[in-house]
Each structure stands twice: as structure tokens, then as C-alpha cells.
C-alpha positions as a printed NumPy array, in Angstrom:
array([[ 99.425,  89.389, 115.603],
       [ 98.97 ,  93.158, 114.355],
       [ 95.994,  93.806, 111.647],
       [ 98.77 ,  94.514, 109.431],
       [100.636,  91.572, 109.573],
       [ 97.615,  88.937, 109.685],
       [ 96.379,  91.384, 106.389],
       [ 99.696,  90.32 , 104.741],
       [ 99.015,  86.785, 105.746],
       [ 95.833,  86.872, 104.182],
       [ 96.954,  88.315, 101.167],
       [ 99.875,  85.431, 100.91 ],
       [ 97.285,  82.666, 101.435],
       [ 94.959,  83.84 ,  98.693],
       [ 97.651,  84.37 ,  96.029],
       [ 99.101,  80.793,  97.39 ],
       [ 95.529,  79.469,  96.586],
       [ 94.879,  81.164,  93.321],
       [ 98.128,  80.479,  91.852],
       [ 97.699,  76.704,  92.867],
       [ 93.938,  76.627,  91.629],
       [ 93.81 ,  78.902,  88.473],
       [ 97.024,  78.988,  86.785],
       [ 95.764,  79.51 ,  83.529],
       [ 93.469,  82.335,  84.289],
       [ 96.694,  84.964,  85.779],
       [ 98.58 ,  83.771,  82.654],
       [ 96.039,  84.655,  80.356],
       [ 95.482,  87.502,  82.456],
       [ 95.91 ,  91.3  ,  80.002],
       [ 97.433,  94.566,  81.5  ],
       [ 94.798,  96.36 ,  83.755],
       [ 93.142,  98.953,  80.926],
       [ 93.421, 101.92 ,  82.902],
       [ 97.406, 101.463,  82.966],
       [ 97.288, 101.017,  78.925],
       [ 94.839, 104.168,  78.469],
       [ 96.714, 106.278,  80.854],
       [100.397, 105.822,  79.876],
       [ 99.673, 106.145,  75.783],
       [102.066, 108.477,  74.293],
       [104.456, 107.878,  77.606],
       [108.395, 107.527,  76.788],
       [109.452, 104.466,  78.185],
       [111.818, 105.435,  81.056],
       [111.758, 103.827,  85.338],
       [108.358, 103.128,  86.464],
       [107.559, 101.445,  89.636],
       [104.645,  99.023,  89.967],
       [103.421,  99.453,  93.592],
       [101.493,  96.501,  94.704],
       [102.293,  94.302,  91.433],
       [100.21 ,  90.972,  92.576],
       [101.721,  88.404,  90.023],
       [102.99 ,  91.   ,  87.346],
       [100.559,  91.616,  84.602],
       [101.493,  95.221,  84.653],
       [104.895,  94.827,  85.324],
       [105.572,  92.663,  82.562],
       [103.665,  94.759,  79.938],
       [105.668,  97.877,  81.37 ],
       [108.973,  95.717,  80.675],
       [107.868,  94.329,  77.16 ],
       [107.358,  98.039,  76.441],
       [111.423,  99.106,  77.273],
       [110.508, 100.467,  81.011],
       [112.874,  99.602,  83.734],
       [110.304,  98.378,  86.269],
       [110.886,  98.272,  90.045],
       [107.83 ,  95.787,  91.316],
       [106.555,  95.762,  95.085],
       [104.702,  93.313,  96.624],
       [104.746,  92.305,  99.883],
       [103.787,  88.625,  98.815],
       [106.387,  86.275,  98.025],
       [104.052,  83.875,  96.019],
       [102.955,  86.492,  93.967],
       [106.199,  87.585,  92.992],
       [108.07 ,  84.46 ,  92.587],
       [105.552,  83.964,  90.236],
       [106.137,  86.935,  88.624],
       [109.797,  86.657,  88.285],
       [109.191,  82.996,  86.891],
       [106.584,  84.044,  84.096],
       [109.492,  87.058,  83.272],
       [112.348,  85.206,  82.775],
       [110.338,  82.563,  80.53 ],
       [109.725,  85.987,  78.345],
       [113.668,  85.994,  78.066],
       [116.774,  87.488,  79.418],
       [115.462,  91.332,  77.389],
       [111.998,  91.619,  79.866],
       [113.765,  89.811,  82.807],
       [116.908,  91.835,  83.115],
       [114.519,  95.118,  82.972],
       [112.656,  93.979,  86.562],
       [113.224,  94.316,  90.191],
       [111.198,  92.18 ,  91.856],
       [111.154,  93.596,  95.733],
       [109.192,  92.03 ,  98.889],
       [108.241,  95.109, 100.529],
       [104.771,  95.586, 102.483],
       [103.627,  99.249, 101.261],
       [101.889, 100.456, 104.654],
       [105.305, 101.356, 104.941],
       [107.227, 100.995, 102.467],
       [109.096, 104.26 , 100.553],
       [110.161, 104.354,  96.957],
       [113.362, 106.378,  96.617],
       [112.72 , 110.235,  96.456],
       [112.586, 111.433,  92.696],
       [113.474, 108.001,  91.349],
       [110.654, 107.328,  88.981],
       [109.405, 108.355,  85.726],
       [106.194, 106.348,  86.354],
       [104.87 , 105.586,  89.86 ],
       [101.686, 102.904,  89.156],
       [ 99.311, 101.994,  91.761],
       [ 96.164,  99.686,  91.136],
       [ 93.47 ,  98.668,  93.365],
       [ 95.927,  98.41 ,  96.957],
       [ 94.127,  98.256,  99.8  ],
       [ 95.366, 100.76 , 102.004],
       [ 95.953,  99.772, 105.9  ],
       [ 96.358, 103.243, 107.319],
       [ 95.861, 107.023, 105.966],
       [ 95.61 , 107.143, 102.887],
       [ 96.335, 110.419, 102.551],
       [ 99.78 , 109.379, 104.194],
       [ 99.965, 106.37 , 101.237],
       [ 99.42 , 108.917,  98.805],
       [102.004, 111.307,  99.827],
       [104.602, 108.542, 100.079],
       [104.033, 107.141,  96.848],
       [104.385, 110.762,  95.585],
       [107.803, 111.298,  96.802],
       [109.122, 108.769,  94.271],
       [107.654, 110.715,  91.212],
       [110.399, 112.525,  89.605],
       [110.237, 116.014,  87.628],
       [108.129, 115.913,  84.332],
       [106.479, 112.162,  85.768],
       [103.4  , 110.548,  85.779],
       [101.323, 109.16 ,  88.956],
       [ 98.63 , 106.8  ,  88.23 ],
       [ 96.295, 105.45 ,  91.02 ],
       [ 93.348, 103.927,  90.703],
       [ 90.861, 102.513,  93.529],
       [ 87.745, 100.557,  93.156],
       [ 85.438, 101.77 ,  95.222],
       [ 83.089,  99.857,  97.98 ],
       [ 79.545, 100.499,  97.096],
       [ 78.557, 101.141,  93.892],
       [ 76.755, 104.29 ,  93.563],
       [ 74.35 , 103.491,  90.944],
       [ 72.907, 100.866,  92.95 ],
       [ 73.699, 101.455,  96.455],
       [ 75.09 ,  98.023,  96.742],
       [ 78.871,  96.609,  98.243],
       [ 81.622,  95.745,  96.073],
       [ 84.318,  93.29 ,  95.491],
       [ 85.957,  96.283,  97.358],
       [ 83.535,  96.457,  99.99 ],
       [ 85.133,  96.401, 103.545],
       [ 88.368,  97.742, 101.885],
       [ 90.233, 101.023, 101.738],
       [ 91.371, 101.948,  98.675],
       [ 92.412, 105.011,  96.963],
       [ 89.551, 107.801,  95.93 ],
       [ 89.381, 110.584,  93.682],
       [ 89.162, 113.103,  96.822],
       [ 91.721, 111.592,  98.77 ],
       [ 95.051, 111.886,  95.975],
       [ 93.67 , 115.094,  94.701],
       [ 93.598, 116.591,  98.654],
       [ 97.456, 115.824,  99.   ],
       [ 98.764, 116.879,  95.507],
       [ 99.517, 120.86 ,  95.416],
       [ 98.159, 122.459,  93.053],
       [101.711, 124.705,  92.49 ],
       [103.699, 121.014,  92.223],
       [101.216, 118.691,  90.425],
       [ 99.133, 119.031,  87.171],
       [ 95.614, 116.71 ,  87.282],
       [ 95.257, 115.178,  83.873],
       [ 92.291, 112.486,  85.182],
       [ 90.7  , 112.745,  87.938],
       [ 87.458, 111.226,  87.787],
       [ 85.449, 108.111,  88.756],
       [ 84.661, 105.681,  86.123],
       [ 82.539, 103.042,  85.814],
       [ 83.879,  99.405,  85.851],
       [ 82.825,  97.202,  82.669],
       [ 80.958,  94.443,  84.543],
       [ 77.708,  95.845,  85.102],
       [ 77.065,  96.164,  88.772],
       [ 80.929,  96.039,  90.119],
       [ 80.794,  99.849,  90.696],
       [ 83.33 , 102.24 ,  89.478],
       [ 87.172, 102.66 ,  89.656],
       [ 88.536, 106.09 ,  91.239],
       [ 91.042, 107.172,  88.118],
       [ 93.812, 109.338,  89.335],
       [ 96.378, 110.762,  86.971],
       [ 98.888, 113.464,  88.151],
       [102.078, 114.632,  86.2  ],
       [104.862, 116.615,  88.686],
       [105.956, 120.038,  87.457],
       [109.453, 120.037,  85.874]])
């Protein structure tokens, strides 16, 4: 079995387990803040939530009057997604795709996106690479929006939740976004809210018209 493959099986089992075991806790679960800080003021348009999990994000972008393309590359996870949508009502659920796709390699459509969100994915190969990919699917006058928790955190020289993982940083989007294509808006590394869980690399990037 490839490390990418017995990665995707881990990531199957644990969303098999929480879903089974805590329920309650993903229902009750808000929009990640960053996403809600970052797209204020944003016209709702096609966004595509790139490593959804179970849909928090998605769901909120869909509530909001986004057309939301959602990629995970567990079916638990999305299944219950889809499920907790179309209990919202025909309105959210007819505004979601809901696509099994594993992003070490998977593309988003050149151009096709008015949002392209990212949260927390650990990242199997270059990152740079990731990056670049995800890019591609930011059309003209869009917004990119990735944010990685980092492994240790720097105040106290300690591991993460994240430790162990690769995951988006601050240096590695801003090395593979041209300056004469992209404008930074954030770019900065910002500390979680749980004392002692480290900081979350904030990366927002809007594509020249």
C-alpha cells in the first residue's frame, strides 16, 4: 500500500469513528473563523471548498448564495455532508457538489472559481506543487484563502495537533504566487485561540483581473 493511499485510509477511519462517536459535536460545529473574517464584504459567486471534512464551511458558503464545489477524498465525511445539506432544504442542497476526489492530485478546473478555500489539509507531496494547483482554479478578480496550522508552536517550542504533518505556510503560498499575477491581502501567522495550540499560517491572495 502507497503512503498516500494508507493516508486516505486513515483519514476515512477517523471521520468513520468521529462521526459514529461525536455526532453532536460536528453538528454543532461553526464555520472555521478565518473563512468568516477573510471572505467579509465577498459577493457571493463559485467557491470551491478543498478538503471540506464534513461541510461546516461548505454549508455556511451555501447558506450565504455561493455555488460550492466540495472535495474530499473521504466518503464518510461527505455523505455526511450531503445528508446534514439536504436536511437544510432543497435552496442550500441544490447549491453543492459534493466530489470524492483525493487532492495530492486532484485539479480544480482552470479559472473556474470565484473563491478557492483551503483549511488545515495536510499536504502529501510539494507543497509548493499543492499550492500552484489549487491556484489554477482561481479565476480573474478571485480570492485564495489557505490556511495551515503549523507543527510546533513557536512561543513555546512545543509540537502541535499538527505536529508530524505538512501543511500549508506563510512562505510556501507566498513563494509560488507572482507578484505581477497575485495581490497579498494576508499573509501572516496568527495565533490560534487555545492557548498553547500554536498559530495558523493565514494566506489570502486575490488574482489580477
Amino acid at each position: 500500500m502507497t503512503s498516500e493511499m494508507h493516508d486516505r485510509d486513515a483519514w476515512e477511519h477517523r471521520w468513520e469513528q468521529v462521526l459514529r462517536d461525536h455526532p453532536d459535536k460536528l453538528a454543532s460545529r461553526a464555520p472555521n473563523q478565518h473563512l468568516l473574517d477573510q471572505t467579509v464584504g465577498l459577493p457571493p459567486g463559485r467557491a470551491l471548498d478543498a478538503g471540506c471534512g464534513h461541510g461546516a464551511e461548505t454549508l455556511w458558503l451555501a447558506t450565504s448564495g455561493w455555488q460550492v464545489t466540495a472535495v474530499d477524498f473521504s466518503p464518510s465525511a461527505l455523505e455526511h455532508g450531503r445528508s446534514t445539506a439536504e436536511a437544510l432544504g432543497t435552496e442550500v442542497a441544490e447549491r453543492i457538489e459534493w466530489v470524492e476526489g483525493d487532492l495530492g492530485t486532484w485539479a480544480p478546473a482552470a479559472g473556474a472559481f470565484d473563491l478557492v478555500n483551503c483549511l488545515y489539509v495536510h499536504v502529501a507531496g510539494s507543497v509548493a506543487e499543492f499550492v500552484t494547483r489549487l491556484a489554477a482554479g482561481v479565476a480573474p478578480g478571485g480570492t485564495l484563502l489557505l490556511v495551515g496550522h503549523r507543527p510546533v508552536d513557536p512561543a513555546t517550542g512545543q509540537p502541535t495537533p499538527a505536529a508530524g504533518q505538512v501543511q500549508v505556510s506563510v512562505k510556501d503560498a507566498t513563494d509560488v504566487l507572482p507578484a505581477d499575477e497575485w495581490d497579498l491581502v494576508v499573509a501572516r501567522e496568527q495565533p490560534r485561540s487555545i492557548a498553547g495550540s500554536g498559530v495558523d499560517a493565514v494566506v489570502r491572495a486575490v488574482r489580477r483581473s
